[in-house]
């Protein structure tokens, strides 16, 4: 039996997340990626009518309760010097840690983006904690690059990334 996997696009159409001088907003770019992955996973979007981050995450937890693995698609933003790929998971979820580590290695090997590694989220004051905490299955936030890094943006290729994710999901 195939593992039931969901993809959630981070943020929502009103509050689109990170912005980049080099490409689409986080939500716009990752929505395009997600739409092209409907053949391997069910795709969900946060409801902007639900006020507050935690309320939206709890609602998404209910919506995706039947899924074994749930990925939330993002990209990072910080100073222009910050670069690399990260994947975030709930601190006590060993499966999440293994998947996050494998994802970062794959992005590094296929696109040459620096591997910043898997990052454990253990406290509600950490960005993304609400997602990895409220999802019933294994939840991982994927951050393949920094949109504020010219180097990362030049290494990132949406088609390669989409195909990388498709194969990654098929192999789970």
PDB file of C-alpha atoms in Angstrom:
ATOM      1  CA  UNK A   1       0.000   0.000   0.000  1.00  0.00           C
ATOM      2  CA  UNK A   2       1.352   3.425  -0.996  1.00  0.00           C
ATOM      3  CA  UNK A   3       2.054   5.977   1.733  1.00  0.00           C
ATOM      4  CA  UNK A   4      -0.607   8.681   1.800  1.00  0.00           C
ATOM      5  CA  UNK A   5       1.148  12.035   1.330  1.00  0.00           C
ATOM      6  CA  UNK A   6      -0.130  15.607   1.351  1.00  0.00           C
ATOM      7  CA  UNK A   7       1.472  18.857   0.278  1.00  0.00           C
ATOM      8  CA  UNK A   8       0.476  22.122   1.916  1.00  0.00           C
ATOM      9  CA  UNK A   9       1.498  25.410   0.335  1.00  0.00           C
ATOM     10  CA  UNK A  10       2.914  27.661   3.046  1.00  0.00           C
ATOM     11  CA  UNK A  11       1.174  30.970   3.802  1.00  0.00           C
ATOM     12  CA  UNK A  12      -1.889  31.930   1.729  1.00  0.00           C
ATOM     13  CA  UNK A  13      -3.024  34.058  -1.188  1.00  0.00           C
ATOM     14  CA  UNK A  14      -3.456  37.204   0.906  1.00  0.00           C
ATOM     15  CA  UNK A  15      -0.304  36.909   3.038  1.00  0.00           C
ATOM     16  CA  UNK A  16       2.159  35.365   0.588  1.00  0.00           C
ATOM     17  CA  UNK A  17       5.198  34.908   2.831  1.00  0.00           C
ATOM     18  CA  UNK A  18       8.751  35.698   1.792  1.00  0.00           C
ATOM     19  CA  UNK A  19       9.403  38.030  -1.079  1.00  0.00           C
ATOM     20  CA  UNK A  20      12.401  37.988  -3.354  1.00  0.00           C
ATOM     21  CA  UNK A  21      13.928  40.593  -5.634  1.00  0.00           C
ATOM     22  CA  UNK A  22      14.724  37.738  -8.011  1.00  0.00           C
ATOM     23  CA  UNK A  23      11.540  35.663  -8.336  1.00  0.00           C
ATOM     24  CA  UNK A  24       7.897  35.160  -7.375  1.00  0.00           C
ATOM     25  CA  UNK A  25       6.658  35.428  -3.792  1.00  0.00           C
ATOM     26  CA  UNK A  26       6.971  32.326  -1.662  1.00  0.00           C
ATOM     27  CA  UNK A  27       3.266  31.449  -1.971  1.00  0.00           C
ATOM     28  CA  UNK A  28       3.105  32.077  -5.730  1.00  0.00           C
ATOM     29  CA  UNK A  29       6.207  30.009  -6.511  1.00  0.00           C
ATOM     30  CA  UNK A  30       5.336  27.108  -4.228  1.00  0.00           C
ATOM     31  CA  UNK A  31       1.721  27.081  -5.469  1.00  0.00           C
ATOM     32  CA  UNK A  32       3.063  26.465  -8.979  1.00  0.00           C
ATOM     33  CA  UNK A  33       5.302  23.668  -7.690  1.00  0.00           C
ATOM     34  CA  UNK A  34       2.438  22.085  -5.713  1.00  0.00           C
ATOM     35  CA  UNK A  35       0.007  22.202  -8.648  1.00  0.00           C
ATOM     36  CA  UNK A  36       2.526  20.194 -10.677  1.00  0.00           C
ATOM     37  CA  UNK A  37       2.725  17.510  -7.970  1.00  0.00           C
ATOM     38  CA  UNK A  38      -0.947  16.556  -7.822  1.00  0.00           C
ATOM     39  CA  UNK A  39      -0.060  13.290  -9.546  1.00  0.00           C
ATOM     40  CA  UNK A  40       1.881  12.091  -6.465  1.00  0.00           C
ATOM     41  CA  UNK A  41       0.240  13.892  -3.522  1.00  0.00           C
ATOM     42  CA  UNK A  42      -2.921  15.678  -2.496  1.00  0.00           C
ATOM     43  CA  UNK A  43      -2.457  19.458  -2.367  1.00  0.00           C
ATOM     44  CA  UNK A  44      -3.924  21.763   0.277  1.00  0.00           C
ATOM     45  CA  UNK A  45      -3.946  25.526   0.776  1.00  0.00           C
ATOM     46  CA  UNK A  46      -4.356  27.445   4.027  1.00  0.00           C
ATOM     47  CA  UNK A  47      -7.661  29.262   4.367  1.00  0.00           C
ATOM     48  CA  UNK A  48      -6.978  33.022   4.658  1.00  0.00           C
ATOM     49  CA  UNK A  49     -10.420  33.505   6.255  1.00  0.00           C
ATOM     50  CA  UNK A  50      -9.210  31.679   9.356  1.00  0.00           C
ATOM     51  CA  UNK A  51      -7.577  34.331  11.512  1.00  0.00           C
ATOM     52  CA  UNK A  52      -4.259  33.669  13.204  1.00  0.00           C
ATOM     53  CA  UNK A  53      -1.384  31.342  12.445  1.00  0.00           C
ATOM     54  CA  UNK A  54      -2.203  28.760  15.139  1.00  0.00           C
ATOM     55  CA  UNK A  55      -5.867  28.582  14.151  1.00  0.00           C
ATOM     56  CA  UNK A  56      -4.914  27.995  10.510  1.00  0.00           C
ATOM     57  CA  UNK A  57      -2.439  25.271  11.533  1.00  0.00           C
ATOM     58  CA  UNK A  58      -5.029  23.520  13.709  1.00  0.00           C
ATOM     59  CA  UNK A  59      -7.527  23.610  10.825  1.00  0.00           C
ATOM     60  CA  UNK A  60      -4.891  22.170   8.479  1.00  0.00           C
ATOM     61  CA  UNK A  61      -4.154  19.458  11.040  1.00  0.00           C
ATOM     62  CA  UNK A  62      -7.808  18.397  10.896  1.00  0.00           C
ATOM     63  CA  UNK A  63      -7.910  18.597   7.099  1.00  0.00           C
ATOM     64  CA  UNK A  64      -4.819  16.382   6.695  1.00  0.00           C
ATOM     65  CA  UNK A  65      -5.463  13.991   9.593  1.00  0.00           C
ATOM     66  CA  UNK A  66      -5.594  10.904   7.347  1.00  0.00           C
ATOM     67  CA  UNK A  67      -2.149  11.487   5.808  1.00  0.00           C
ATOM     68  CA  UNK A  68       0.990   9.707   6.971  1.00  0.00           C
ATOM     69  CA  UNK A  69       3.382  12.417   5.723  1.00  0.00           C
ATOM     70  CA  UNK A  70       2.590  16.094   5.170  1.00  0.00           C
ATOM     71  CA  UNK A  71       5.040  18.506   3.545  1.00  0.00           C
ATOM     72  CA  UNK A  72       4.655  22.273   3.747  1.00  0.00           C
ATOM     73  CA  UNK A  73       6.371  24.101   0.887  1.00  0.00           C
ATOM     74  CA  UNK A  74       8.269  27.317   1.551  1.00  0.00           C
ATOM     75  CA  UNK A  75      11.453  29.143   0.743  1.00  0.00           C
ATOM     76  CA  UNK A  76      13.570  31.088   3.202  1.00  0.00           C
ATOM     77  CA  UNK A  77      14.382  34.785   3.359  1.00  0.00           C
ATOM     78  CA  UNK A  78      16.922  36.633   5.485  1.00  0.00           C
ATOM     79  CA  UNK A  79      19.998  38.701   4.742  1.00  0.00           C
ATOM     80  CA  UNK A  80      21.534  38.436   1.259  1.00  0.00           C
ATOM     81  CA  UNK A  81      24.402  36.434   2.797  1.00  0.00           C
ATOM     82  CA  UNK A  82      22.151  33.687   4.197  1.00  0.00           C
ATOM     83  CA  UNK A  83      21.944  30.697   1.906  1.00  0.00           C
ATOM     84  CA  UNK A  84      21.186  27.015   1.786  1.00  0.00           C
ATOM     85  CA  UNK A  85      18.538  24.348   2.130  1.00  0.00           C
ATOM     86  CA  UNK A  86      16.797  23.424   5.393  1.00  0.00           C
ATOM     87  CA  UNK A  87      13.970  21.124   6.397  1.00  0.00           C
ATOM     88  CA  UNK A  88      12.161  21.498   9.720  1.00  0.00           C
ATOM     89  CA  UNK A  89      10.519  18.729  11.742  1.00  0.00           C
ATOM     90  CA  UNK A  90       9.014  18.081  15.195  1.00  0.00           C
ATOM     91  CA  UNK A  91      11.929  17.364  17.552  1.00  0.00           C
ATOM     92  CA  UNK A  92      10.840  13.911  18.713  1.00  0.00           C
ATOM     93  CA  UNK A  93       9.800  12.587  15.300  1.00  0.00           C
ATOM     94  CA  UNK A  94      12.635  10.355  14.091  1.00  0.00           C
ATOM     95  CA  UNK A  95      10.909   9.644  10.784  1.00  0.00           C
ATOM     96  CA  UNK A  96      10.571  13.398  10.216  1.00  0.00           C
ATOM     97  CA  UNK A  97      14.243  13.894  10.993  1.00  0.00           C
ATOM     98  CA  UNK A  98      15.309  11.160   8.536  1.00  0.00           C
ATOM     99  CA  UNK A  99      13.075  12.539   5.754  1.00  0.00           C
ATOM    100  CA  UNK A 100      14.298  16.103   6.411  1.00  0.00           C
ATOM    101  CA  UNK A 101      17.941  15.009   6.257  1.00  0.00           C
ATOM    102  CA  UNK A 102      17.375  13.064   3.038  1.00  0.00           C
ATOM    103  CA  UNK A 103      15.584  16.036   1.451  1.00  0.00           C
ATOM    104  CA  UNK A 104      18.456  18.420   2.208  1.00  0.00           C
ATOM    105  CA  UNK A 105      21.025  15.983   0.812  1.00  0.00           C
ATOM    106  CA  UNK A 106      18.954  15.585  -2.353  1.00  0.00           C
ATOM    107  CA  UNK A 107      18.571  19.337  -2.955  1.00  0.00           C
ATOM    108  CA  UNK A 108      22.302  19.766  -2.437  1.00  0.00           C
ATOM    109  CA  UNK A 109      23.217  16.967  -4.835  1.00  0.00           C
ATOM    110  CA  UNK A 110      20.735  17.942  -7.588  1.00  0.00           C
ATOM    111  CA  UNK A 111      21.051  21.747  -7.505  1.00  0.00           C
ATOM    112  CA  UNK A 112      24.258  22.471  -5.590  1.00  0.00           C
ATOM    113  CA  UNK A 113      22.473  24.513  -2.925  1.00  0.00           C
ATOM    114  CA  UNK A 114      24.326  24.383   0.401  1.00  0.00           C
ATOM    115  CA  UNK A 115      22.968  21.800   2.854  1.00  0.00           C
ATOM    116  CA  UNK A 116      22.112  23.617   6.106  1.00  0.00           C
ATOM    117  CA  UNK A 117      20.501  20.403   7.311  1.00  0.00           C
ATOM    118  CA  UNK A 118      17.477  19.178   9.174  1.00  0.00           C
ATOM    119  CA  UNK A 119      16.356  21.431  12.026  1.00  0.00           C
ATOM    120  CA  UNK A 120      14.330  20.222  14.987  1.00  0.00           C
ATOM    121  CA  UNK A 121      11.499  22.464  16.189  1.00  0.00           C
ATOM    122  CA  UNK A 122      10.852  22.079  19.910  1.00  0.00           C
ATOM    123  CA  UNK A 123       9.176  25.263  21.074  1.00  0.00           C
ATOM    124  CA  UNK A 124       6.089  27.220  20.086  1.00  0.00           C
ATOM    125  CA  UNK A 125       8.157  30.400  19.808  1.00  0.00           C
ATOM    126  CA  UNK A 126      10.012  28.907  16.801  1.00  0.00           C
ATOM    127  CA  UNK A 127       8.693  29.759  13.348  1.00  0.00           C
ATOM    128  CA  UNK A 128       6.934  26.745  11.855  1.00  0.00           C
ATOM    129  CA  UNK A 129       6.384  24.948  15.156  1.00  0.00           C
ATOM    130  CA  UNK A 130       2.590  25.207  14.846  1.00  0.00           C
ATOM    131  CA  UNK A 131       2.645  23.241  11.604  1.00  0.00           C
ATOM    132  CA  UNK A 132       4.884  20.370  12.722  1.00  0.00           C
ATOM    133  CA  UNK A 133       3.041  20.176  16.058  1.00  0.00           C
ATOM    134  CA  UNK A 134      -0.565  20.249  14.786  1.00  0.00           C
ATOM    135  CA  UNK A 135      -0.247  17.759  11.941  1.00  0.00           C
ATOM    136  CA  UNK A 136      -1.224  14.239  13.029  1.00  0.00           C
ATOM    137  CA  UNK A 137       1.203  12.472  10.667  1.00  0.00           C
ATOM    138  CA  UNK A 138       4.855  13.238  10.107  1.00  0.00           C
ATOM    139  CA  UNK A 139       5.114  16.918   9.172  1.00  0.00           C
ATOM    140  CA  UNK A 140       8.127  18.477   7.481  1.00  0.00           C
ATOM    141  CA  UNK A 141       8.600  22.064   6.340  1.00  0.00           C
ATOM    142  CA  UNK A 142      10.715  22.214   3.190  1.00  0.00           C
ATOM    143  CA  UNK A 143      12.906  25.300   2.690  1.00  0.00           C
ATOM    144  CA  UNK A 144      15.059  24.478  -0.379  1.00  0.00           C
ATOM    145  CA  UNK A 145      16.787  27.864  -0.708  1.00  0.00           C
ATOM    146  CA  UNK A 146      16.891  31.516   0.377  1.00  0.00           C
ATOM    147  CA  UNK A 147      15.002  33.817  -1.985  1.00  0.00           C
ATOM    148  CA  UNK A 148      17.121  36.694  -0.693  1.00  0.00           C
ATOM    149  CA  UNK A 149      20.350  35.023  -1.826  1.00  0.00           C
ATOM    150  CA  UNK A 150      21.284  35.751  -5.431  1.00  0.00           C
ATOM    151  CA  UNK A 151      23.520  32.659  -5.375  1.00  0.00           C
ATOM    152  CA  UNK A 152      20.685  30.369  -4.181  1.00  0.00           C
ATOM    153  CA  UNK A 153      18.201  31.809  -6.669  1.00  0.00           C
ATOM    154  CA  UNK A 154      20.665  31.217  -9.505  1.00  0.00           C
ATOM    155  CA  UNK A 155      21.109  27.586  -8.404  1.00  0.00           C
ATOM    156  CA  UNK A 156      17.394  26.955  -7.889  1.00  0.00           C
ATOM    157  CA  UNK A 157      15.432  25.623 -10.853  1.00  0.00           C
ATOM    158  CA  UNK A 158      11.665  25.200 -10.440  1.00  0.00           C
ATOM    159  CA  UNK A 159      11.454  22.325 -12.932  1.00  0.00           C
ATOM    160  CA  UNK A 160      14.350  20.424 -11.367  1.00  0.00           C
ATOM    161  CA  UNK A 161      12.876  21.040  -7.902  1.00  0.00           C
ATOM    162  CA  UNK A 162       9.417  19.839  -8.936  1.00  0.00           C
ATOM    163  CA  UNK A 163      10.855  16.677 -10.486  1.00  0.00           C
ATOM    164  CA  UNK A 164      13.112  16.143  -7.466  1.00  0.00           C
ATOM    165  CA  UNK A 165      10.080  16.349  -5.146  1.00  0.00           C
ATOM    166  CA  UNK A 166       8.023  14.068  -7.380  1.00  0.00           C
ATOM    167  CA  UNK A 167      10.669  11.357  -7.268  1.00  0.00           C
ATOM    168  CA  UNK A 168      11.309  11.937  -3.548  1.00  0.00           C
ATOM    169  CA  UNK A 169       7.605  11.456  -2.790  1.00  0.00           C
ATOM    170  CA  UNK A 170       7.350   8.365  -4.992  1.00  0.00           C
ATOM    171  CA  UNK A 171      10.255   6.801  -3.092  1.00  0.00           C
ATOM    172  CA  UNK A 172       8.653   7.283   0.351  1.00  0.00           C
TER     173      UNK A 172
END
